[in-house]
Coordinates of C-alpha atoms in Angstrom, one line a residue:
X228 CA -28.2 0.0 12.6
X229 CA -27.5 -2.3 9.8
X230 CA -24.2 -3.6 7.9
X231 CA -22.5 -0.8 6.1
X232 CA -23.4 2.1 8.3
X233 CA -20.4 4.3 9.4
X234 CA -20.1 4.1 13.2
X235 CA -17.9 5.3 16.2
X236 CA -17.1 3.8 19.7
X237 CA -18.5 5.8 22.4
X238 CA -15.8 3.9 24.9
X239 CA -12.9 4.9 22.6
X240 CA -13.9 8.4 22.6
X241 CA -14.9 8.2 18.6
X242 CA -11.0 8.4 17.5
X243 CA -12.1 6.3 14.2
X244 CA -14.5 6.1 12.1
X245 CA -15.5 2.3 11.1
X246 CA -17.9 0.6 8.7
X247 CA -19.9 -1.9 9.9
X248 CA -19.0 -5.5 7.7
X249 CA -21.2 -8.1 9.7
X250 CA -23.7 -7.3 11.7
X251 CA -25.2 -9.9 15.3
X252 CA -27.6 -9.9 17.9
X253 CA -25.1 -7.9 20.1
X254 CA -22.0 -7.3 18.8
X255 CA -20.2 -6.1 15.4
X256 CA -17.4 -6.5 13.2
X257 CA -15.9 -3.0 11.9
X258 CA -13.4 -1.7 9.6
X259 CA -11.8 1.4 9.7
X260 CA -12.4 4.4 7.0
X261 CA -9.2 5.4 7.3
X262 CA -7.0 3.2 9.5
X263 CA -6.3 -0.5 8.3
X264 CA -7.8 -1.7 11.5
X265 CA -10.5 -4.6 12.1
X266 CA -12.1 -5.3 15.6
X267 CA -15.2 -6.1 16.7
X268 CA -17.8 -4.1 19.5
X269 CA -20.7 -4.8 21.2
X270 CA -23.7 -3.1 19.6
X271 CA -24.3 -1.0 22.5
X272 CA -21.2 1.0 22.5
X273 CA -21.7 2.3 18.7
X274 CA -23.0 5.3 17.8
X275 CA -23.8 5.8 13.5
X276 CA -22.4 8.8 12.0
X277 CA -24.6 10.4 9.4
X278 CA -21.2 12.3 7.8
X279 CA -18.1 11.8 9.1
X280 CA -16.1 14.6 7.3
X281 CA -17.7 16.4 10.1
X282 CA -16.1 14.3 12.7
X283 CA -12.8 15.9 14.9
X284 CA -11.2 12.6 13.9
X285 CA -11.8 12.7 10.2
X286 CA -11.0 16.3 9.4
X287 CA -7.9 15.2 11.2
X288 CA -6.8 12.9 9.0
X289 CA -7.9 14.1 6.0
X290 CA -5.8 16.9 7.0
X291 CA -2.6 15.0 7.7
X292 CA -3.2 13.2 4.1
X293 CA -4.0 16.2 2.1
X294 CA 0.3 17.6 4.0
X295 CA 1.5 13.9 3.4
X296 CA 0.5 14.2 -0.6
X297 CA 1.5 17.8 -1.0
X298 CA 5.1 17.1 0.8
X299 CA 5.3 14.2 -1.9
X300 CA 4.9 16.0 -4.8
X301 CA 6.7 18.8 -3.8
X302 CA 9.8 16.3 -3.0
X303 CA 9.7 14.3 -6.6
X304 CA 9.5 17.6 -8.3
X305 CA 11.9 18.9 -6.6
X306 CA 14.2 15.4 -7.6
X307 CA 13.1 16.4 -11.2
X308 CA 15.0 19.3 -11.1
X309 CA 17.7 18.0 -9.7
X310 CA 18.2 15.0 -12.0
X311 CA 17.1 17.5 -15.2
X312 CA 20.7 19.3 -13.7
X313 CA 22.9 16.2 -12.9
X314 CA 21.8 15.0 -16.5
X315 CA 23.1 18.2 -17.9
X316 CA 26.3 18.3 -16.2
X317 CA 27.1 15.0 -17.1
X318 CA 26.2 15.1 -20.8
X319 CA 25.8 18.7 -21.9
X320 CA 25.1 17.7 -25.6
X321 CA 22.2 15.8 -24.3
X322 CA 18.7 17.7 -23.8
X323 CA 16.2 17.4 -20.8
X324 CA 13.9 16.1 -23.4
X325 CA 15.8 13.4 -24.8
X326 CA 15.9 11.3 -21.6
X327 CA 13.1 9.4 -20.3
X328 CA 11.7 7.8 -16.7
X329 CA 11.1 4.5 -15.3
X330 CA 9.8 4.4 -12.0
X331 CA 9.6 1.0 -10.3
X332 CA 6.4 -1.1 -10.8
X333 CA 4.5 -1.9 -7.5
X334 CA 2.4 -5.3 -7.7
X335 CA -0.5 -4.1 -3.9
X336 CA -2.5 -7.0 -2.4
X337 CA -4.7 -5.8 -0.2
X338 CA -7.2 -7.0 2.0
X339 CA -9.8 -4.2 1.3
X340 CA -11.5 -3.1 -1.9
X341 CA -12.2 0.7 -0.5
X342 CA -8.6 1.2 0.4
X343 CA -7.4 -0.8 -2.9
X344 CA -9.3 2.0 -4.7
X345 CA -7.8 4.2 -2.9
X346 CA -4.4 3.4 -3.3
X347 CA -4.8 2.7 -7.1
X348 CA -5.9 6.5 -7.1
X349 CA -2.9 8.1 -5.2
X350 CA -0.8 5.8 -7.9
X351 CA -2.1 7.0 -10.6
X352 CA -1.7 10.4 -9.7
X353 CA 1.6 10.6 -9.0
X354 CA 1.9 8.4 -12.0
X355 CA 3.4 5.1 -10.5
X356 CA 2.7 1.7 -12.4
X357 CA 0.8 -0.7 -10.6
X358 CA -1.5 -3.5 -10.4
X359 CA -3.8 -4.2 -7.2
X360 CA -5.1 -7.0 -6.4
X361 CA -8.1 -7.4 -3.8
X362 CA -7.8 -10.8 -1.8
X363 CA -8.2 -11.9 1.8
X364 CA -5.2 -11.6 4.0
X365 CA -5.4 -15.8 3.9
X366 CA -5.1 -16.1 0.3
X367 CA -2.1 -13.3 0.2
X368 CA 0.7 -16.2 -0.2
X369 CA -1.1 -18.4 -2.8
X370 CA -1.8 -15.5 -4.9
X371 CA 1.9 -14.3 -4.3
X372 CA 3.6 -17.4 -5.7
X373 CA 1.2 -17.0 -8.9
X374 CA 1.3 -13.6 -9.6
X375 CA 4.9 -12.6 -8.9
X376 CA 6.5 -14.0 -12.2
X377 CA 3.6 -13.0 -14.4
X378 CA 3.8 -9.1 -13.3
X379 CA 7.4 -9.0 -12.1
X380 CA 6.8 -6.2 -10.1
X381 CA 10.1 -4.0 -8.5
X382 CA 8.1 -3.1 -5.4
X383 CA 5.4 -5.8 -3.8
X384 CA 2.6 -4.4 -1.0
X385 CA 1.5 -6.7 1.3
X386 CA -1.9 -5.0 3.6
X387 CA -4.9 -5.3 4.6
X388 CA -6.5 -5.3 8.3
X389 CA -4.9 -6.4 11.0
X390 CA -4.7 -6.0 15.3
X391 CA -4.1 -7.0 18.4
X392 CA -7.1 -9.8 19.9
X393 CA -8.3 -8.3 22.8
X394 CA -8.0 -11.6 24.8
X395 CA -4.4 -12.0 25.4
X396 CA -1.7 -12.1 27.9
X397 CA 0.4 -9.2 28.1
X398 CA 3.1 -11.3 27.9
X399 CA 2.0 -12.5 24.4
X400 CA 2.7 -9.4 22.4
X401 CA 5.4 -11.1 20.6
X402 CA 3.5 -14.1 19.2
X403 CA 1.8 -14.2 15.9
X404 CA -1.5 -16.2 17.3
X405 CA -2.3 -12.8 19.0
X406 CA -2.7 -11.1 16.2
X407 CA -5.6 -11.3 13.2
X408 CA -3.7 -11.3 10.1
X409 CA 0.0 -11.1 10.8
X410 CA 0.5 -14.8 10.5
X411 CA -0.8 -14.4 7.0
X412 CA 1.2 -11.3 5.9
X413 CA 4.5 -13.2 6.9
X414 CA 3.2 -15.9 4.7
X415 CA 3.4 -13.6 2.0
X416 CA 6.7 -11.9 2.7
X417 CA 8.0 -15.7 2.7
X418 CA 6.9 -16.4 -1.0
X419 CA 8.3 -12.9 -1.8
X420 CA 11.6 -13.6 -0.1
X421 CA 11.4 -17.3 -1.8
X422 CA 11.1 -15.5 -5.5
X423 CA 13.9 -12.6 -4.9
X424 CA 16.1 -13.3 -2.2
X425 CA 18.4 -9.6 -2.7
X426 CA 16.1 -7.1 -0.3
X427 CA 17.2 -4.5 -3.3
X428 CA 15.8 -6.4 -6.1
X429 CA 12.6 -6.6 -4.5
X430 CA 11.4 -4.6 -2.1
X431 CA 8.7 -5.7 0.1
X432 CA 6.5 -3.3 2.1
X433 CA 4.3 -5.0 4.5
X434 CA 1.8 -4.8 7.3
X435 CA -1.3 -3.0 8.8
X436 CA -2.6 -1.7 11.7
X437 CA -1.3 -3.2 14.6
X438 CA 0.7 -5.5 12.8
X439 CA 3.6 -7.9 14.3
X440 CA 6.4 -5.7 13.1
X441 CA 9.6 -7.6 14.2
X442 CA 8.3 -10.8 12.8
X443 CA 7.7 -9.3 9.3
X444 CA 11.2 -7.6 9.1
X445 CA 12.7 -11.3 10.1
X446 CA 10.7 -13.1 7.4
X447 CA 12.0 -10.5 4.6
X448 CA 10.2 -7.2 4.5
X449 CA 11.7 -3.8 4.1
X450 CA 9.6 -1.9 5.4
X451 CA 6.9 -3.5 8.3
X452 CA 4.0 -2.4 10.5
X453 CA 3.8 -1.4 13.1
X454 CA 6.9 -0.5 15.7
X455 CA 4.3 0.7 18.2
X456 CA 1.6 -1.6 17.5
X457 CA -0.5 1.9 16.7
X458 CA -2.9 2.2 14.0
X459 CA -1.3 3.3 10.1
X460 CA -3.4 5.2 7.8
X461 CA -4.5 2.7 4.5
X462 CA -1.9 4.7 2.8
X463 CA 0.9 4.4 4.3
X464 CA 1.9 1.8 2.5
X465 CA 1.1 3.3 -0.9
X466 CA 3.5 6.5 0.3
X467 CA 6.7 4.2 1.2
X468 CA 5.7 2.1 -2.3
X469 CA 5.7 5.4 -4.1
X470 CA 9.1 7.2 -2.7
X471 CA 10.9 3.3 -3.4
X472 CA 9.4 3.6 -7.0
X473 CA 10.7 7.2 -7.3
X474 CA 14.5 7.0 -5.7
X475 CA 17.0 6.1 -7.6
X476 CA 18.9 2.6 -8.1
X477 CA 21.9 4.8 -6.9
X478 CA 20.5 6.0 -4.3
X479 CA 19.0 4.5 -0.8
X480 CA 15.7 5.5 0.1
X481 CA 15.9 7.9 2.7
X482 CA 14.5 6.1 5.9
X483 CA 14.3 9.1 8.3
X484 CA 12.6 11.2 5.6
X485 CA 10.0 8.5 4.2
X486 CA 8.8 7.4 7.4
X487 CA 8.8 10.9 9.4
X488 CA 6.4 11.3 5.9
X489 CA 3.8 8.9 6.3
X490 CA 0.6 9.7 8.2
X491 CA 1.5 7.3 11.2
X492 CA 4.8 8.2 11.1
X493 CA 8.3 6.1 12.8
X494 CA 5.5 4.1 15.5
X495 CA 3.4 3.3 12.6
X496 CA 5.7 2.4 9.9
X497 CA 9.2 0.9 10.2
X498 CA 11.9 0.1 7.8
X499 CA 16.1 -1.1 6.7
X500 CA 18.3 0.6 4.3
X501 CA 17.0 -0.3 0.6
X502 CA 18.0 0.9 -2.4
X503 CA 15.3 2.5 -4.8
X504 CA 13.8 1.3 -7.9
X505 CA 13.6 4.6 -10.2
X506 CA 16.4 4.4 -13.3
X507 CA 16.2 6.8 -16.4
X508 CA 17.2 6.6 -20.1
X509 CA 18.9 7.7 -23.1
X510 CA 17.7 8.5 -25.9
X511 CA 14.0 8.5 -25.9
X512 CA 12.5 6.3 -27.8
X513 CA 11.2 7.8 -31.1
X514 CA 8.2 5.4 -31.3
X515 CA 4.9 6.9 -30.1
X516 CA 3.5 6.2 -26.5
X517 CA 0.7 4.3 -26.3
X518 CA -1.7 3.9 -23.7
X519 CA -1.2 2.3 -20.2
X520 CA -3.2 1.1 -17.9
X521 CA -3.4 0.8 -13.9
X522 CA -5.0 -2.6 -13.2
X523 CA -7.0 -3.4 -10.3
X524 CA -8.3 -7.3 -9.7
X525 CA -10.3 -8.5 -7.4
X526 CA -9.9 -12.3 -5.6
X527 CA -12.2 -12.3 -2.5
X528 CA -13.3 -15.6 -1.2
X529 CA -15.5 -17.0 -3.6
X530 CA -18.4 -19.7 -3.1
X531 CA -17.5 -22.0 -6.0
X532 CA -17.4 -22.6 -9.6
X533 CA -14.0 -21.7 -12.2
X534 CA -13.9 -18.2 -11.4
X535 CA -12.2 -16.5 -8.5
X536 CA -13.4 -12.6 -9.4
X537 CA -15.4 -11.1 -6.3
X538 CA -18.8 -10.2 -8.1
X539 CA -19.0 -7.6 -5.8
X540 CA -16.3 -5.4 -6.6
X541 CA -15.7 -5.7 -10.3
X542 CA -12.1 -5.5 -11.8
X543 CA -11.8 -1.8 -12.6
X544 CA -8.6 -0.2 -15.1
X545 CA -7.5 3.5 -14.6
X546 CA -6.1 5.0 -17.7
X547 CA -3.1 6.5 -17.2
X548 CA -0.7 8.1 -19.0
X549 CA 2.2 6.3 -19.3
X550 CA 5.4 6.5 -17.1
X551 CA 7.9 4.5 -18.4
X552 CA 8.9 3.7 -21.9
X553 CA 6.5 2.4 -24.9
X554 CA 8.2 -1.0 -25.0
X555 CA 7.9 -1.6 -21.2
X556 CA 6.4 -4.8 -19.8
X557 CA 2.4 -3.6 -19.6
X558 CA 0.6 -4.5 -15.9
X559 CA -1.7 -6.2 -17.3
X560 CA -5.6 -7.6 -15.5
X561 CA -5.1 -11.1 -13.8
X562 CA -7.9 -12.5 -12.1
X563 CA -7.3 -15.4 -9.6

């Protein structure tokens, strides 16, 4: 057994699959594959998995993911056709063609480089701007207060790992110190809040597994993990990021519909009313599109020296055709 092998925990009944990240005499620290979740285990009680799609537990998931995706296209298509028909009621003279989309930009810190990938892939495909940014959960706030004016995103994605330490009170469920990153992601939300106070200018999606929900909903988020303190997916995030960048500035984002539509569903992922970030345009502009790009950065902890990019897990761009108009704001690469 050695650091990256996947593993399960015979105790828990292998319900996850993890990743070994650091590796002692007896014990390890794992991350979930597909749950934001860190914890640690004694040695003894893991077992390695040579392939985990052929785990009950992964074809599980990958089976609620593949329904999750499916039921969001099938919804923004079918809001396509529905604005294509509002459009031409209300300006008959205009056609389909001559308007144009932009969906809201997401700026996603996250505390993983897998699920980063990840969730830069599901935004590109359903052709959402946005930049990611790979940090630790501790340098979440400091990279906030930088990066926020410089990308002036519409939607910001606080996540990473998180969970409850295993040596608490029962009776201290409600304080941050028992959990492993929630002090940090309501650091964030707070330098969020400080930038855009309105909840509808900026909306704030925050959390992982476990996560102290109640105390990131009173520090400013929208939408928090986790009412149930229950494992979320590692996108659940992206999917309430990608229905606020695809509902309409008229319009509130459905809450009973976006949450029953994540993979963790209402005890994973909770939320208040919020207005979405999608607006369209008219006319089109008549200057050629040019070429967009997704951005992904990395900022992991770093020995020393003037740069902060994790050497590990090189800055990567996705092209992408672009989504909003040729003389949009372009997410451009920061490293920090």
């Amino acid at each position: 057994m050695k650091q990256g092998d996947l593993v399960i925990r015979s105790s828990y009944g292998g319900d996850v699959v993890f990743r070994i990240e650091s590796l002692f005499a007896n014990s390890a620290v794992i991350k979930g594959i597909d749950y934001r979740l860190l914890a640690d285990a004694p040695v003894a009680d893991l077992s390695i998995v040579d392939d985990p799609d052929q785990t009950a537990a992964s074809r599980q998931v990958r089976l609620k993911v593949y329904e999750t995706t499916k039921r969001m296209r099938e919804g923004m298509a079918q809001q396509s056709l529905e604005a294509d028909f509002n459009r031409r009621d209300s300006s008959p003279d205009a056609s389909s063609s001559s308007y144009f989309e932009i969906p809201g930009k997401v700026l996603h810190l996250d505390g993983d480089p897998n699920y980063m990938r990840k969730s830069m892939e599901l935004y590109t495909q359903l052709r959402v701007p946005a930049h990611g940014i790979y940090a630790h959960e501790s340098q979440m706030a400091d990279l906030l207060y930088r990066m926020l004016p410089q990308v002036k995103p519409d939607i910001v994605v606080i996540t990473g790992h998180d969970g409850l330490l295993k040596h608490r009170r029962s009776t201290e469920l409600y304080s941050l110190s028992s959990y492993k990153n929630s002090q940090h992601f309501v650091n964030a939300v707070g330098v969020a809040r400080e930038y855009e106070k309105n909840k509808d200018g900026l909306i704030v999606v925050a959390g992982a597994c476990q996560s102290h929900y109640e105390a990131l909903l009173q520090s400013g988020s929208n939408f928090a993990s986790s009412p149930g303190r229950i494992l979320i997916h590692a996108l659940d995030p992206v999917y309430i990021a990608i229905k606020a960048s695809y509902t309409s500035i008229r319009e509130p984002v459905q809450l009973g519909d976006v949450i029953q539509g994540t993979i963790s569903g209402i005890d994973g992922i909770g939320g208040i009313e919020t207005l979405g970030r999608y607006r369209i345009g008219l006319p089109k502009p008549k200057m050629s599109a040019v070429s967009e790009t997704q951005s992904f950065s990395a900022a992991g902890p770093q020995p020393s020296g003037p740069s902060m990019v994790n050497p590990a897990v090189p800055p990567q761009a996705v092209p992408v055709q672009a989504p909003y108009p040729p003389y949009a704001p372009k997410p451009n690469s920061y490293y920090v």
